[in-house]
PDB file of C-alpha atoms in Angstrom:
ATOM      1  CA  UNK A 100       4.779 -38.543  30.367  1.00 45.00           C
ATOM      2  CA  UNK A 101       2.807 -35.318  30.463  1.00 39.00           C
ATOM      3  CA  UNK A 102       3.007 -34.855  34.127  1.00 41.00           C
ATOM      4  CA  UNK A 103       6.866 -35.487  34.404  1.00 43.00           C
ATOM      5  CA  UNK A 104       7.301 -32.666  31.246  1.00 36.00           C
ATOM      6  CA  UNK A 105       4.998 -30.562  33.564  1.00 39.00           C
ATOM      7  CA  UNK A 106       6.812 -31.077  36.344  1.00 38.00           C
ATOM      8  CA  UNK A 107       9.880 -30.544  35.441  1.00 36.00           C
ATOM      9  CA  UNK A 108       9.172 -27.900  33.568  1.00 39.00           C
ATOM     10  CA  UNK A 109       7.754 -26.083  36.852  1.00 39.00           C
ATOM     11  CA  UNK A 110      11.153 -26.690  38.533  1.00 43.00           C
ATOM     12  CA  UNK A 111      13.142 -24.790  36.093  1.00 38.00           C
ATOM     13  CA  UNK A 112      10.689 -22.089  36.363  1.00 44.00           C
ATOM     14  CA  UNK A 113      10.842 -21.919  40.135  1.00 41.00           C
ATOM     15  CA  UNK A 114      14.917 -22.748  40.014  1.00 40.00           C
ATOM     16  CA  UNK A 115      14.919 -19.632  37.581  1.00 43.00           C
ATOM     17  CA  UNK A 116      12.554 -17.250  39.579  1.00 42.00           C
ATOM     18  CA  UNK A 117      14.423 -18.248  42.652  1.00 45.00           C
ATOM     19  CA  UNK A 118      17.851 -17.202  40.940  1.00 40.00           C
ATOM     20  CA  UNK A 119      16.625 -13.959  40.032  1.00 44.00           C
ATOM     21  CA  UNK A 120      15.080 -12.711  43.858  1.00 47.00           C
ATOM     22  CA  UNK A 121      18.175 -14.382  45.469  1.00 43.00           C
ATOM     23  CA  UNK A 122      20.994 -13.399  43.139  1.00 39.00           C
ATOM     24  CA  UNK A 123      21.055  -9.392  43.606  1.00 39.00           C
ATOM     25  CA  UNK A 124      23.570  -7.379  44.580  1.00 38.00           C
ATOM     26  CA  UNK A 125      22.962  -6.993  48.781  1.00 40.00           C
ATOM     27  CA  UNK A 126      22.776 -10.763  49.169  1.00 41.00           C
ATOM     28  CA  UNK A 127      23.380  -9.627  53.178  1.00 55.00           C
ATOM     29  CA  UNK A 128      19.708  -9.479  53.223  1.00 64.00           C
ATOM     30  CA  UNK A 129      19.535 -12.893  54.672  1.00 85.00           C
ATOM     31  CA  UNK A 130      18.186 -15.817  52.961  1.00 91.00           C
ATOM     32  CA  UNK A 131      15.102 -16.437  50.072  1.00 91.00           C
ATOM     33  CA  UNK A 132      13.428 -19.384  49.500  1.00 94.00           C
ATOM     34  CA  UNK A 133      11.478 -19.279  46.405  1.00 94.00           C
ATOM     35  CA  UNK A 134       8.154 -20.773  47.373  1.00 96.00           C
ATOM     36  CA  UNK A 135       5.773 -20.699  43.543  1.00 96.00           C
ATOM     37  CA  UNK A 136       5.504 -19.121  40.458  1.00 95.00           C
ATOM     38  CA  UNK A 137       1.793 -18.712  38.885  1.00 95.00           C
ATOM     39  CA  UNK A 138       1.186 -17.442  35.089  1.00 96.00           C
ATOM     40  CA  UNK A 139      -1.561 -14.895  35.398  1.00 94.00           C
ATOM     41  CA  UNK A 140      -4.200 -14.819  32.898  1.00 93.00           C
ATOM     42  CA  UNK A 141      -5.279 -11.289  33.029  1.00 90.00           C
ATOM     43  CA  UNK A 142      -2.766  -8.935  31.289  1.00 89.00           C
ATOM     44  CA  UNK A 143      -1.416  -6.260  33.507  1.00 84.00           C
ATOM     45  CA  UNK A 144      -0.546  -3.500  31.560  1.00 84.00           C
ATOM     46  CA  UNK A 145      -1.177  -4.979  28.307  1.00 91.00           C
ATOM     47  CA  UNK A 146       1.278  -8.080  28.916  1.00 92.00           C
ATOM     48  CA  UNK A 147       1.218 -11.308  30.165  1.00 95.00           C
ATOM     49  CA  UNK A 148       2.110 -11.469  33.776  1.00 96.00           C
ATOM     50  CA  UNK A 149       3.189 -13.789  36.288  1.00 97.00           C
ATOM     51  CA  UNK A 150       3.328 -14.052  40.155  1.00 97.00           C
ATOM     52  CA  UNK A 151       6.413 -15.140  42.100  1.00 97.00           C
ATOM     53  CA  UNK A 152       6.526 -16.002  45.820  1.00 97.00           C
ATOM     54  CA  UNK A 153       9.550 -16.183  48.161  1.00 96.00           C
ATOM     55  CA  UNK A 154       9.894 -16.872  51.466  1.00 97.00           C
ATOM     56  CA  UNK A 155      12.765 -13.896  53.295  1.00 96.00           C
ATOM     57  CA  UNK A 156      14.050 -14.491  56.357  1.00 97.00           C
ATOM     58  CA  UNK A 157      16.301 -12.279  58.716  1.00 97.00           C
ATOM     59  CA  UNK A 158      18.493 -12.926  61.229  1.00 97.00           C
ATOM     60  CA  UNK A 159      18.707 -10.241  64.081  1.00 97.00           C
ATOM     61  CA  UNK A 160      19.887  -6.896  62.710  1.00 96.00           C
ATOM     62  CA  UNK A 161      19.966  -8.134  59.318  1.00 97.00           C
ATOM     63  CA  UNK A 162      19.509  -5.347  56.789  1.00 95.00           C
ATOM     64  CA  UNK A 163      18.889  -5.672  52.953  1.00 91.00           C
ATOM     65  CA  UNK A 164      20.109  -3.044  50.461  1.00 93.00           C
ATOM     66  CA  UNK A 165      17.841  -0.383  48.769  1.00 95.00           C
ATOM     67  CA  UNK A 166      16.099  -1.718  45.618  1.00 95.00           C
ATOM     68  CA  UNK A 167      13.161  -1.304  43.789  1.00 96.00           C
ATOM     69  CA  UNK A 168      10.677  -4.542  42.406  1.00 95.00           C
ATOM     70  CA  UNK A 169       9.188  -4.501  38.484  1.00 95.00           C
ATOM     71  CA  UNK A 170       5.767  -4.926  39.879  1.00 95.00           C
ATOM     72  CA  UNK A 171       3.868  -4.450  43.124  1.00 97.00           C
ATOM     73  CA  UNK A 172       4.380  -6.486  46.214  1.00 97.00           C
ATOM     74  CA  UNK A 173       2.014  -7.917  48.676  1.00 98.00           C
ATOM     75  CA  UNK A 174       3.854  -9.019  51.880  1.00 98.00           C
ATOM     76  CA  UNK A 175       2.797 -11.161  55.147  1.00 98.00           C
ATOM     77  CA  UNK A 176       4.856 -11.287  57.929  1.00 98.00           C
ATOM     78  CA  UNK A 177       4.688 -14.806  59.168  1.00 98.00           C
ATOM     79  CA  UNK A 178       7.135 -14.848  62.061  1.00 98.00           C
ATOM     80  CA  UNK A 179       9.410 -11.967  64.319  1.00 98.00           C
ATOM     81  CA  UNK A 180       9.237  -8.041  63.533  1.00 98.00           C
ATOM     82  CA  UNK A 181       9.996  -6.438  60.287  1.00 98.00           C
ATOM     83  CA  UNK A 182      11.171  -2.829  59.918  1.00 98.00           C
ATOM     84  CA  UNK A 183       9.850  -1.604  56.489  1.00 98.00           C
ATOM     85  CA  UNK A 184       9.848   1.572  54.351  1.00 98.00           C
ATOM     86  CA  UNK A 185       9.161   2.647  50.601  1.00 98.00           C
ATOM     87  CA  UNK A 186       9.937   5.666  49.037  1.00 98.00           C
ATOM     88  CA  UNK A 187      10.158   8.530  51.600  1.00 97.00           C
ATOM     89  CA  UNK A 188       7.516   7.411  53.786  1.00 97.00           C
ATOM     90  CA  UNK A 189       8.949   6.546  57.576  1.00 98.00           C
ATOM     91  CA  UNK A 190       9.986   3.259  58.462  1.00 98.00           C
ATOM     92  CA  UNK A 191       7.256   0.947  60.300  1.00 98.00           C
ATOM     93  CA  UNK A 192       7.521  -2.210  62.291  1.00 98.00           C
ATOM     94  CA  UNK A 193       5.639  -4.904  61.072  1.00 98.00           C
ATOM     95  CA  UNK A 194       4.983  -7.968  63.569  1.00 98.00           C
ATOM     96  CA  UNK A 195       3.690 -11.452  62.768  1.00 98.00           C
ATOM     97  CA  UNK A 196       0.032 -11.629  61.180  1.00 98.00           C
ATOM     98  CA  UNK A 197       0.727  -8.221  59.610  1.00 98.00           C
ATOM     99  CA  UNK A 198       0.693  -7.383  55.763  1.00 98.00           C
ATOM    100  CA  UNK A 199       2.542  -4.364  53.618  1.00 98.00           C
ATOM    101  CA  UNK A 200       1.805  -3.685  49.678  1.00 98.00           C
ATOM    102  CA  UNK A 201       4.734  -2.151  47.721  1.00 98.00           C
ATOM    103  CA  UNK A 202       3.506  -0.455  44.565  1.00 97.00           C
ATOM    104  CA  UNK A 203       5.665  -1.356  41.198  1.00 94.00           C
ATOM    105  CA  UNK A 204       8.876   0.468  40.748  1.00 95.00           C
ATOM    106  CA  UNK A 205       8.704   2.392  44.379  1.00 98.00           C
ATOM    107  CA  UNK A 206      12.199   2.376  46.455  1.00 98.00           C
ATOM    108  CA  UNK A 207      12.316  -0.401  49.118  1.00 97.00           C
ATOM    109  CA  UNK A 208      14.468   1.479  50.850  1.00 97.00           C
ATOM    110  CA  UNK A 209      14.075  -0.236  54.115  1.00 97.00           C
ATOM    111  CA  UNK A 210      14.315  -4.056  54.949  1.00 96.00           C
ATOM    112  CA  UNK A 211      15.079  -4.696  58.317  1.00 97.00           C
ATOM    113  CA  UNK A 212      14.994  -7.161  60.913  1.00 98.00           C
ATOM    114  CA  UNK A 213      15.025  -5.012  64.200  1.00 98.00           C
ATOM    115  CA  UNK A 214      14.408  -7.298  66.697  1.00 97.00           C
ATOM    116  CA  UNK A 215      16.213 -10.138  68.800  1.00 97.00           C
ATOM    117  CA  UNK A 216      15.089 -13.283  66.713  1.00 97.00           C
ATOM    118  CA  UNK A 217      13.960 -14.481  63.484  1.00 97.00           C
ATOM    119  CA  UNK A 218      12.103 -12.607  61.057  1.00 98.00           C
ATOM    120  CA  UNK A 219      10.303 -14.694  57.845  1.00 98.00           C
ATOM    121  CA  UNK A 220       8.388 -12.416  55.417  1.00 98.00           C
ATOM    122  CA  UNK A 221       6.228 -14.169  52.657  1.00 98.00           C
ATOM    123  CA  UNK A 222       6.548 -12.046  48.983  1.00 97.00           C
ATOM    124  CA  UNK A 223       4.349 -12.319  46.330  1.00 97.00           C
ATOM    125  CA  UNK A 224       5.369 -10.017  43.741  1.00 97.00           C
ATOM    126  CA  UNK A 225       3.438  -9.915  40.493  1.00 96.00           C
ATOM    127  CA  UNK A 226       5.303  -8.625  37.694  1.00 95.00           C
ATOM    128  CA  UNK A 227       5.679  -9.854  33.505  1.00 94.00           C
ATOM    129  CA  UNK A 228       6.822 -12.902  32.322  1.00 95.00           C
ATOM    130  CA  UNK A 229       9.865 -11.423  30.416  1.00 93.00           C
ATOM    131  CA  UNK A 230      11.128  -9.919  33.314  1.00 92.00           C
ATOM    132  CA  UNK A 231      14.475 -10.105  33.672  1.00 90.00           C
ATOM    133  CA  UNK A 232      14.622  -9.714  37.847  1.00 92.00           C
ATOM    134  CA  UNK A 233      12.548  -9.376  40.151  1.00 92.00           C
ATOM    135  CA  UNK A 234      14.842  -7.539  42.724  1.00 93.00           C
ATOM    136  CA  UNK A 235      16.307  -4.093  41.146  1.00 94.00           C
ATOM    137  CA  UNK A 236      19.761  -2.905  43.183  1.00 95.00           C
ATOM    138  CA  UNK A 237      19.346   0.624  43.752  1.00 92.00           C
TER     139      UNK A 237
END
């Protein structure tokens, strides 16, 4: 009985994490797959904190909108190229095997697939538990 209350209790909260990457404004991004959600015990910044993985993938050409994330972001490109860029820094191509880290807050302002098949990124963003989304339209 305990493990099916567990269970399904981890379901919502993946079903609800997944919502929140997926659902922003920009959905041209391509698709997300939300992959886990972890409670972290250490507090970051004096509250209780959570990491969320997702699973991006791009078609050719496929661009995602500006936006910013409530914590940082570790990223590992597992498949294709990825054109990234935060803040004002210039863009970079990423290829498979390759990782990025997004500190909290900073403007995303590049996602792009730039070259001629698939791209799948792997997200873990940490963030709190009462955030309210984990993808911020810019």
């Amino acid at each position: 009985m305990v493990r099916k209350i567990w269970i399904t209790a981890l379901g919502i909260g993946l079903t609800a994490s997944g919502y929140a990457i997926a659902t922003h404004e920009g959905h041209e991004h391509g698709t997300v797959r939300p992959l886990a959600a972890w409670d972290i015990q250490e507090k970051i910044d004096g509250k209780v904190s959570k990491g969320t993985a997702a699973e991006v993938t791009l078609e050719p050409g496929q661009a995602g909108a500006a936006h910013r994330h409530p914590g940082p972001v570790l990223g590992y490109v597992l498949e294709g190229e990825y054109e990234w860029a935060i803040d004002d820094q210039p863009p970079k191509v990423l290829k498979a095997g390759q990782t990025f880290y997004e500190p909290g807050g900073c403007l995303h302002r590049v996602s792009k697939n730039p070259g001629k098949s698939k791209t799948r990124v792997l997200a873990w963003v940490i963030h709190s538990r009462d955030a309210k989304d984990l993808v911020i339209p810019e």
